[in-house]
């Protein structure tokens, strides 16, 4: 028994994580359901390394030092439960099972508890950064049984991405499914960031007629400033890519988006927890709308938009307005994502380290950006910060940029270019900063049709009133019916 960790699941993520662990001096044993892949891996990618192959789970476990650490990098869902059932008979109390797939956090909650009852320490961890990240430094977001953390900390922090000062993009997130929850919100925020970039692209392309080469220059320039991030960087590269015939590849790609569900999970969790995470919701719906290609083609023949609207005359000013709109909307999206994390932490009794989460996302993952350093700073200044928008750096930017943000959206509306994420971000901003919203009328309506009662501004909170609005209703108010 000489191996530091065993990994099951030699697909793209598993193979690259194993090679990364090997690079950092850890001795890894590997196993895969289709056993031939173990031999293929050892003969090919893992040739010349100290990685050890196993041809059964029993053999894999026998190769491991105690307490044994077994990491699963298999397809999320039932597969993880099946693999746990297979591994379990070979383990003993104090051993550790790690699930590194994109599992739903509720599954990780369940697995942490069920395995703890058997004396096994479970970790459910988000791993972000795709193939490249897994190989050279992913962002790793572990949660689960806190007693397991000291046993995997060294390996995880060694293989994780590092920020400029060498701090690893991996730290303990929290109990049970907290790691997978944070990874889910990361993916939701990724949906939002991508949608915002797409809307900026559409505004610049259709609003001002910029070519992909010009768009490359604009995004490359943006990447030197406040928007400096992996997604802006790859967007600039995408615009520069030519197809075999020398024409821009971007113009040949079909406009129907796919999705694997983590954005949807985030939006569902936001609804469950009553948090207005509107931007991620719009980003998911924008993908759904894009998928209705045939219907859109039909609709484009009969539904008209504005005609004869002139494009913005000052091109440079418009580019800057769009850049500022993107930056402001991004701030709103992260503020909303953090509202969701805060509420999920309360609901699940997870002691989430908000600044630490920003640091974990600062490198290695798809949403990595300079901007996340600002979020870390905001939580360093005030651990108990209620909302990112109340941090003086962030409200300073919004106060300074909001006129541009509004101008960009006025143009979008006049030109008939859809900007659901930009627009919902501004609507959220205007709603969040409004002391008195029209929900007084909403409450009046609910009381009118369903006797749902309302509170009054001239009476203490928590005291409820019912009005007989028509003179026909009774005096009984509803307590159970919530429409
Ligand atoms: P996949 O998600 O494609 O899973 C393939 C692996 O699962 C193979 O090792 C396969 O074994 C194994 N597997 C399956 Br499928 N069904 C199994 C079963 N019933 N019993 C045992 N093993 C089974 O691999 P991936 O893309 O490397 O992703 C791994 C995990 O990491 C997933 O949860 C994914 O969502 C997550 N993730 C992926 C990325 C990415 O960029 N790809 C990024 C971040 C996280 P076989 O070889 O015998 O079929």
Coordinates of C-alpha atoms and ligand atoms in Angstrom, one line a residue:
X1 CA 0.0 0.0 0.0
X2 CA 2.0 2.9 -1.2
X3 CA -0.4 5.2 -3.2
X4 CA -1.5 8.5 -1.8
X5 CA -4.9 8.5 -3.5
X6 CA -7.0 6.4 -5.8
X7 CA -9.0 7.8 -8.7
X8 CA -11.9 6.1 -10.4
X9 CA -13.1 7.4 -13.8
X10 CA -10.5 7.9 -16.5
X11 CA -12.4 10.2 -18.8
X12 CA -11.1 13.7 -19.7
X13 CA -11.4 15.2 -16.2
X14 CA -10.1 12.1 -14.3
X15 CA -7.0 11.6 -16.6
X16 CA -6.0 15.2 -16.4
X17 CA -6.4 15.4 -12.6
X18 CA -4.3 12.3 -12.2
X19 CA -1.5 13.6 -14.3
X20 CA -1.7 16.9 -12.4
X21 CA -1.4 15.0 -9.0
X22 CA 1.5 13.0 -10.4
X23 CA 3.3 16.2 -11.4
X24 CA 3.0 17.4 -7.8
X25 CA 4.7 14.3 -6.5
X26 CA 1.6 12.3 -5.4
X27 CA 1.4 8.6 -6.2
X28 CA -2.0 7.9 -7.7
X29 CA -3.7 4.5 -8.3
X30 CA -6.3 4.5 -11.1
X31 CA -9.3 2.4 -12.1
X32 CA -12.0 2.7 -14.7
X33 CA -15.2 0.8 -15.3
X34 CA -14.1 -0.1 -18.8
X35 CA -10.9 -1.6 -17.6
X36 CA -9.1 -1.5 -20.9
X37 CA -8.9 2.3 -20.5
X38 CA -6.6 1.8 -17.5
X39 CA -4.1 0.0 -19.6
X40 CA -4.5 2.5 -22.5
X41 CA -3.9 5.4 -20.1
X42 CA -0.8 3.8 -18.6
X43 CA 0.6 3.0 -22.0
X44 CA -0.1 6.4 -23.5
X45 CA -0.7 9.6 -21.5
X46 CA 0.6 8.2 -18.2
X47 CA 3.7 6.6 -19.7
X48 CA 6.9 7.4 -17.6
X49 CA 4.9 8.6 -14.6
X50 CA 4.6 6.9 -11.2
X51 CA 0.8 6.3 -11.7
X52 CA -0.3 2.8 -10.9
X53 CA -3.1 0.9 -12.7
X54 CA -5.7 -1.3 -11.0
X55 CA -8.0 -3.8 -12.7
X56 CA -10.6 -4.0 -10.0
X57 CA -11.8 -1.8 -7.2
X58 CA -10.5 -4.2 -4.7
X59 CA -7.0 -4.0 -6.2
X60 CA -7.3 -0.2 -6.2
X61 CA -8.2 0.0 -2.6
X62 CA -5.4 -2.4 -1.7
X63 CA -2.9 0.0 -3.3
X64 CA -3.8 2.9 -1.0
X65 CA -2.2 4.2 2.2
X66 CA -4.5 4.6 5.2
X67 CA -6.7 6.5 5.7
X68 CA -7.6 5.6 2.1
X69 CA -8.6 8.3 -0.2
X70 CA -10.8 7.3 -3.2
X71 CA -11.8 10.0 -5.6
X72 CA -14.6 9.5 -8.1
X73 CA -14.5 11.4 -11.4
X74 CA -17.5 9.7 -13.1
X75 CA -20.7 10.9 -14.7
X76 CA -22.8 12.7 -12.1
X77 CA -26.1 11.2 -10.9
X78 CA -26.8 7.5 -10.2
X79 CA -23.4 6.5 -11.3
X80 CA -21.9 8.1 -8.2
X81 CA -24.2 6.1 -5.9
X82 CA -23.4 2.9 -7.8
X83 CA -19.7 3.5 -7.5
X84 CA -19.9 4.4 -3.8
X85 CA -21.8 1.1 -3.3
X86 CA -19.0 -0.8 -5.1
X87 CA -16.2 0.9 -3.2
X88 CA -17.8 0.8 0.3
X89 CA -17.3 -2.9 1.1
X90 CA -13.5 -2.5 0.6
X91 CA -13.2 0.5 3.0
X92 CA -13.0 0.9 6.7
X93 CA -14.0 3.6 9.2
X94 CA -12.0 6.8 8.7
X95 CA -11.5 6.3 5.0
X96 CA -12.4 9.0 2.6
X97 CA -14.6 9.1 -0.6
X98 CA -14.4 12.2 -2.7
X99 CA -16.8 13.0 -5.5
X100 CA -15.3 15.4 -7.9
X101 CA -18.1 15.4 -10.6
X102 CA -20.8 18.0 -11.2
X103 CA -23.2 16.5 -8.6
X104 CA -26.3 18.2 -7.5
X105 CA -25.7 19.6 -4.0
X106 CA -28.7 17.8 -2.5
X107 CA -27.1 14.5 -3.5
X108 CA -23.9 15.5 -1.7
X109 CA -25.9 16.5 1.4
X110 CA -27.5 13.0 1.4
X111 CA -24.2 11.2 0.7
X112 CA -22.3 13.1 3.4
X113 CA -24.9 12.0 6.0
X114 CA -25.3 8.4 4.8
X115 CA -21.6 7.8 4.6
X116 CA -20.9 9.4 8.0
X117 CA -23.3 6.8 9.5
X118 CA -20.9 4.2 8.2
X119 CA -17.8 6.0 9.5
X120 CA -16.7 7.0 6.0
X121 CA -15.8 10.7 5.5
X122 CA -17.3 12.1 2.3
X123 CA -16.2 15.1 0.3
X124 CA -18.3 16.5 -2.6
X125 CA -16.1 18.9 -4.5
X126 CA -16.6 21.2 -7.4
X127 CA -13.8 21.1 -9.9
X128 CA -13.8 23.9 -12.6
X129 CA -11.6 24.8 -15.5
X130 CA -12.4 22.0 -17.9
X131 CA -9.6 19.8 -19.4
X132 CA -6.9 22.5 -19.3
X133 CA -7.7 23.4 -15.7
X134 CA -7.8 19.8 -14.5
X135 CA -4.3 19.3 -16.1
X136 CA -2.5 22.4 -15.0
X137 CA -4.6 23.9 -12.1
X138 CA -8.3 23.9 -11.6
X139 CA -10.4 25.8 -9.2
X140 CA -11.4 23.3 -6.5
X141 CA -14.4 23.9 -4.2
X142 CA -14.6 21.1 -1.6
X143 CA -17.4 20.6 0.9
X144 CA -18.7 17.7 2.9
X145 CA -17.5 16.1 6.1
X146 CA -15.1 18.6 7.7
X147 CA -13.1 15.8 9.3
X148 CA -12.0 14.7 5.8
X149 CA -10.5 18.1 4.9
X150 CA -7.1 17.7 6.7
X151 CA -6.6 14.5 4.8
X152 CA -7.0 15.9 1.3
X153 CA -6.0 19.5 1.8
X154 CA -2.3 19.0 0.7
X155 CA -3.2 17.2 -2.5
X156 CA -6.0 19.6 -3.5
X157 CA -4.1 22.8 -2.7
X158 CA -1.0 21.5 -4.5
X159 CA -2.9 20.7 -7.8
X160 CA -5.2 23.8 -7.7
X161 CA -4.6 26.9 -9.7
X162 CA -2.7 29.7 -7.8
X163 CA -3.3 33.4 -7.8
X164 CA -0.4 35.8 -8.3
X165 CA 0.8 35.7 -4.7
X166 CA 0.8 31.8 -4.8
X167 CA -2.5 31.4 -2.9
X168 CA -4.3 28.2 -4.1
X169 CA -7.7 28.5 -5.6
X170 CA -9.0 25.9 -3.2
X171 CA -10.1 26.1 0.3
X172 CA -12.7 24.4 2.5
X173 CA -16.1 25.7 1.5
X174 CA -18.4 24.2 4.1
X175 CA -20.4 21.2 5.3
X176 CA -22.4 18.6 3.3
X177 CA -23.2 19.8 -0.2
X178 CA -21.7 23.3 0.2
X179 CA -18.8 22.6 -2.2
X180 CA -21.2 21.4 -4.9
X181 CA -23.5 24.3 -4.2
X182 CA -20.8 26.8 -4.7
X183 CA -19.7 25.0 -7.9
X184 CA -23.3 25.2 -9.1
X185 CA -23.5 28.9 -8.4
X186 CA -20.2 29.3 -10.2
X187 CA -21.7 27.6 -13.2
X188 CA -24.8 29.8 -13.0
X189 CA -22.6 32.9 -12.9
X190 CA -20.7 31.5 -15.9
X191 CA -24.1 31.4 -17.8
X192 CA -24.7 35.0 -16.9
X193 CA -21.2 36.2 -17.9
X194 CA -21.5 34.4 -21.2
X195 CA -24.9 35.9 -21.9
X196 CA -23.7 39.4 -21.1
X197 CA -20.8 39.0 -23.5
X198 CA -23.2 37.8 -26.2
X199 CA -25.4 40.8 -25.7
X200 CA -22.5 43.2 -26.0
X201 CA -21.4 41.4 -29.1
X202 CA -24.9 41.7 -30.6
X203 CA -25.2 45.4 -29.8
X204 CA -21.8 46.1 -31.4
X205 CA -22.4 43.9 -34.4
X206 CA -26.0 44.8 -35.2
X207 CA -26.0 48.2 -33.7
X208 CA -22.8 49.5 -35.4
X209 CA -22.1 46.8 -38.0
X210 CA -18.7 45.9 -36.6
X211 CA -16.9 43.0 -38.3
X212 CA -15.3 40.1 -36.4
X213 CA -11.9 41.6 -36.9
X214 CA -13.0 44.9 -35.4
X215 CA -14.8 43.0 -32.6
X216 CA -11.5 41.2 -31.9
X217 CA -9.8 44.5 -31.4
X218 CA -12.6 45.9 -29.1
X219 CA -12.6 42.8 -26.9
X220 CA -8.8 42.5 -26.8
X221 CA -8.8 46.2 -25.6
X222 CA -11.5 45.5 -23.0
X223 CA -9.4 42.6 -21.7
X224 CA -6.7 45.0 -20.7
X225 CA -8.9 46.9 -18.3
X226 CA -11.6 46.3 -15.7
X227 CA -13.2 43.5 -17.7
X228 CA -9.9 41.5 -17.8
X229 CA -11.1 37.9 -17.6
X230 CA -10.8 34.5 -19.2
X231 CA -14.2 34.7 -21.0
X232 CA -13.4 38.2 -22.5
X233 CA -10.0 36.9 -23.6
X234 CA -11.3 33.8 -25.4
X235 CA -14.1 35.9 -26.9
X236 CA -11.4 38.1 -28.5
X237 CA -9.7 35.0 -29.8
X238 CA -12.9 33.6 -31.2
X239 CA -13.5 36.7 -33.3
X240 CA -10.0 36.3 -34.8
X241 CA -10.5 32.7 -35.8
X242 CA -10.9 32.1 -39.5
X243 CA -12.5 29.1 -41.2
X244 CA -10.7 27.1 -43.8
X245 CA -11.9 29.5 -46.5
X246 CA -10.4 32.4 -44.6
X247 CA -13.7 33.8 -43.5
X248 CA -14.5 34.4 -39.8
X249 CA -15.6 31.1 -38.2
X250 CA -18.0 32.9 -35.8
X251 CA -20.3 33.8 -38.6
X252 CA -20.8 30.2 -39.6
X253 CA -21.8 28.8 -36.2
X254 CA -25.4 28.0 -35.7
X255 CA -27.1 30.3 -33.2
X256 CA -28.7 27.6 -31.0
X257 CA -27.2 27.2 -27.5
X258 CA -26.9 23.9 -25.5
X259 CA -26.9 23.5 -21.8
X260 CA -26.2 20.8 -19.3
X261 CA -28.3 21.9 -16.4
X262 CA -26.2 23.7 -13.8
X263 CA -27.5 27.1 -14.8
X264 CA -31.0 25.8 -14.5
X265 CA -30.2 24.3 -11.0
X266 CA -29.0 27.7 -9.9
X267 CA -32.2 29.4 -11.1
X268 CA -34.3 26.7 -9.4
X269 CA -32.4 27.1 -6.2
X270 CA -32.9 30.9 -6.4
X271 CA -36.7 30.4 -6.7
X272 CA -36.7 27.8 -3.9
X273 CA -34.9 30.3 -1.6
X274 CA -36.8 33.3 -2.8
X275 CA -33.8 35.2 -4.0
X276 CA -34.1 37.5 -7.0
X277 CA -31.2 36.0 -9.1
X278 CA -32.8 37.4 -12.2
X279 CA -29.7 37.6 -14.4
X280 CA -28.9 33.9 -14.3
X281 CA -32.5 33.1 -14.9
X282 CA -32.5 35.3 -18.0
X283 CA -29.3 33.7 -19.2
X284 CA -30.9 30.2 -18.9
X285 CA -34.1 31.4 -20.7
X286 CA -32.0 33.1 -23.4
X287 CA -30.4 29.7 -24.2
X288 CA -33.9 28.2 -24.3
X289 CA -35.1 31.0 -26.7
X290 CA -32.0 30.5 -28.9
X291 CA -32.9 26.8 -29.2
X292 CA -36.3 27.6 -30.8
X293 CA -34.5 28.3 -34.1
X294 CA -37.3 27.1 -36.4
X295 CA -40.0 29.1 -34.6
X296 CA -37.7 32.2 -34.7
X297 CA -37.3 31.8 -38.4
X298 CA -41.1 31.8 -38.9
X299 CA -41.6 34.7 -36.4
X300 CA -38.9 36.8 -38.2
X301 CA -41.1 36.8 -41.3
X302 CA -44.2 38.3 -39.6
X303 CA -43.1 40.1 -36.4
X304 CA -41.6 43.4 -37.2
X305 CA -39.2 45.6 -35.2
X306 CA -38.3 49.2 -35.3
X307 CA -37.4 50.6 -38.8
X308 CA -35.5 53.7 -39.8
X309 CA -33.7 54.0 -36.5
X310 CA -30.3 55.5 -36.9
X311 CA -27.3 53.7 -35.3
X312 CA -25.6 55.7 -32.6
X313 CA -23.6 58.4 -34.2
X314 CA -20.6 58.5 -31.9
X315 CA -19.1 55.0 -32.3
X316 CA -16.4 55.3 -29.7
X317 CA -18.8 56.7 -27.1
X318 CA -21.2 53.8 -27.9
X319 CA -18.5 51.2 -27.5
X320 CA -17.7 52.7 -24.1
X321 CA -21.4 52.7 -23.1
X322 CA -21.6 49.0 -24.0
X323 CA -18.4 48.2 -22.0
X324 CA -19.8 50.1 -19.0
X325 CA -23.2 48.4 -19.3
X326 CA -21.4 45.0 -19.4
X327 CA -19.4 45.9 -16.3
X328 CA -22.3 47.2 -14.3
X329 CA -24.5 44.1 -15.3
X330 CA -21.6 41.8 -14.2
X331 CA -21.5 43.5 -10.8
X332 CA -25.3 43.0 -10.5
X333 CA -24.9 39.3 -11.5
X334 CA -22.3 38.6 -8.9
X335 CA -24.2 40.5 -6.2
X336 CA -27.2 38.3 -7.0
X337 CA -25.1 35.2 -7.0
X338 CA -23.7 36.2 -3.6
X339 CA -27.2 36.9 -2.3
X340 CA -28.0 33.3 -3.2
X341 CA -24.9 31.9 -1.5
X342 CA -25.7 33.9 1.6
X343 CA -29.3 32.6 1.8
X344 CA -28.2 29.0 1.0
X345 CA -25.6 29.3 3.8
X346 CA -28.3 30.4 6.3
X347 CA -30.8 27.8 5.1
X348 CA -28.4 24.9 5.2
X349 CA -26.3 26.1 8.3
X350 CA -23.2 26.3 6.2
X351 CA -20.6 28.7 7.4
X352 CA -19.6 30.0 3.9
X353 CA -16.5 32.0 3.6
X354 CA -17.6 34.6 1.0
X355 CA -14.2 36.1 0.4
X356 CA -12.6 32.7 0.2
X357 CA -15.1 31.7 -2.5
X358 CA -14.1 34.7 -4.6
X359 CA -10.5 33.7 -4.2
X360 CA -11.3 30.1 -5.3
X361 CA -12.9 31.6 -8.4
X362 CA -10.0 34.1 -9.0
X363 CA -8.0 31.5 -10.9
X364 CA -8.3 28.2 -12.7
X365 CA -12.0 28.3 -13.5
X366 CA -14.1 29.6 -16.4
X367 CA -15.2 32.8 -14.6
X368 CA -11.7 33.8 -13.4
X369 CA -11.2 37.5 -13.7
X370 CA -9.5 40.5 -12.2
X371 CA -12.9 41.6 -10.9
X372 CA -13.1 38.7 -8.4
X373 CA -10.1 40.2 -6.6
X374 CA -12.4 43.2 -5.9
X375 CA -15.0 40.9 -4.4
X376 CA -12.4 39.3 -2.2
X377 CA -11.3 42.8 -1.1
X378 CA -14.9 43.8 -0.3
X379 CA -15.3 40.8 2.0
X380 CA -11.8 41.3 3.5
X381 CA -12.9 44.8 4.5
X382 CA -16.2 43.6 5.9
X383 CA -16.8 39.9 6.5
X384 CA -20.5 40.5 7.3
X385 CA -21.2 42.6 4.2
X386 CA -24.9 42.3 3.5
X387 CA -24.7 42.8 -0.2
X388 CA -21.9 43.5 -2.6
X389 CA -23.8 46.5 -4.0
X390 CA -23.3 48.1 -0.5
X391 CA -19.5 48.0 -0.8
X392 CA -18.1 51.4 -1.7
X393 CA -16.0 50.1 -4.6
X394 CA -19.0 48.5 -6.3
X395 CA -21.6 51.2 -5.6
X396 CA -18.9 53.7 -6.7
X397 CA -18.7 52.0 -10.1
X398 CA -22.5 51.8 -10.5
X399 CA -22.9 55.4 -9.6
X400 CA -20.3 56.5 -12.0
X401 CA -21.3 54.2 -14.9
X402 CA -25.0 54.1 -14.7
X403 CA -25.7 56.9 -17.2
X404 CA -23.7 54.9 -19.9
X405 CA -25.5 51.7 -18.9
X406 CA -28.9 53.3 -19.4
X407 CA -27.8 54.9 -22.7
X408 CA -26.6 51.6 -24.1
X409 CA -30.0 50.0 -23.2
X410 CA -32.0 52.9 -24.7
X411 CA -30.2 52.2 -28.0
X412 CA -30.8 48.5 -27.7
X413 CA -34.5 49.1 -27.2
X414 CA -34.7 51.6 -30.0
X415 CA -32.8 49.3 -32.4
X416 CA -34.8 46.2 -31.4
X417 CA -31.8 44.2 -30.2
X418 CA -32.6 41.9 -27.3
X419 CA -30.6 42.4 -24.2
X420 CA -32.4 40.4 -21.5
X421 CA -29.5 40.1 -19.1
X422 CA -28.4 43.8 -19.4
X423 CA -32.0 44.9 -19.0
X424 CA -32.8 42.6 -16.0
X425 CA -29.6 43.8 -14.3
X426 CA -30.7 47.4 -14.6
X427 CA -34.3 46.6 -13.5
X428 CA -32.8 44.8 -10.5
X429 CA -30.6 47.8 -9.7
X430 CA -33.5 50.2 -9.9
X431 CA -35.6 47.9 -7.8
X432 CA -33.0 47.3 -5.2
X433 CA -32.3 51.0 -4.7
X434 CA -36.1 51.9 -4.5
X435 CA -37.4 52.6 -1.1
X436 CA -41.0 52.3 -2.0
X437 CA -42.0 49.7 -4.7
X438 CA -45.5 49.3 -6.1
X439 CA -46.0 46.1 -4.0
X440 CA -48.5 48.1 -1.9
X441 CA -50.9 47.8 -4.9
X442 CA -50.0 44.1 -5.2
X443 CA -50.9 43.5 -1.6
X444 CA -54.2 45.5 -2.0
X445 CA -55.1 43.3 -5.0
X446 CA -54.3 40.1 -3.0
X447 CA -56.4 41.3 -0.2
X448 CA -59.2 42.3 -2.6
X449 CA -59.5 39.0 -4.3
X450 CA -58.3 36.6 -1.7
X451 CA -58.5 38.3 1.7
X452 CA -54.7 37.7 2.0
X453 CA -54.4 40.8 4.3
X454 CA -51.8 43.5 4.3
X455 CA -49.5 45.5 6.6
X456 CA -49.8 49.3 6.9
X457 CA -47.1 51.9 6.9
X458 CA -48.7 53.6 9.8
X459 CA -48.8 50.5 12.0
X460 CA -46.1 48.2 13.4
X461 CA -44.7 45.4 11.1
X462 CA -46.3 42.1 11.7
X463 CA -49.8 43.5 12.2
X464 CA -52.1 42.4 9.4
X465 CA -55.3 44.1 8.2
X466 CA -58.1 43.0 5.9
X467 CA -60.4 45.4 4.1
X468 CA -63.9 44.6 2.8
X469 CA -63.1 46.3 -0.5
X470 CA -66.5 45.9 -2.2
X471 CA -68.8 46.0 0.8
X472 CA -70.0 42.5 -0.2
X473 CA -67.2 40.3 1.3
X474 CA -67.2 38.9 4.8
X475 CA -64.8 39.9 7.5
X476 CA -62.9 36.5 7.5
X477 CA -59.3 36.8 6.2
X478 CA -57.2 34.0 4.7
X479 CA -54.3 32.5 6.5
X480 CA -53.7 29.3 4.6
X481 CA -54.2 30.2 0.9
X482 CA -51.2 31.8 -0.7
X483 CA -51.8 32.5 -4.4
Ligands
LIG1 P1 -18.0 11.9 -18.1 O1 -19.0 12.8 -17.3 O2 -18.2 11.8 -19.5 O3 -18.0 10.5 -17.4 C1 -17.2 9.5 -17.9 C2 -16.7 8.6 -16.8 O4 -17.8 8.0 -16.1 C3 -16.0 7.4 -17.5 O5 -14.9 7.0 -16.6 C4 -17.0 6.3 -17.4 O6 -16.5 5.0 -17.5 C5 -17.7 6.6 -16.1 N1 -19.0 5.9 -16.0 C6 -20.1 6.1 -16.6 BR1 -20.4 7.3 -18.0 N2 -21.1 5.3 -16.2 C7 -20.5 4.6 -15.2 C8 -21.1 3.6 -14.4 N3 -22.3 3.2 -14.4 N4 -20.2 3.0 -13.5 C9 -18.9 3.4 -13.4 N5 -18.4 4.4 -14.2 C10 -19.2 5.0 -15.1 O7 -16.5 12.4 -17.8 P2 -15.8 13.8 -17.6 O8 -16.2 14.7 -18.7 O9 -14.4 13.6 -17.4 O10 -16.5 14.4 -16.3 C11 -16.4 13.8 -15.0 C12 -17.2 14.5 -14.0 O11 -16.6 15.8 -13.9 C13 -18.7 14.8 -14.4 O12 -19.5 14.8 -13.3 C14 -18.6 16.1 -15.1 O13 -19.9 16.7 -15.0 C15 -17.6 16.8 -14.2 N6 -16.9 18.0 -14.9 C16 -16.6 17.9 -16.2 C17 -16.0 19.0 -16.8 C18 -15.6 18.9 -18.3 O14 -15.1 20.0 -18.8 N7 -15.7 17.8 -18.9 C19 -15.6 20.1 -16.0 C20 -15.9 20.1 -14.7 C21 -16.6 19.0 -14.1 P3 -16.4 4.2 -18.9 O15 -15.1 4.6 -19.4 O16 -16.4 2.8 -18.5 O17 -17.5 4.6 -19.7

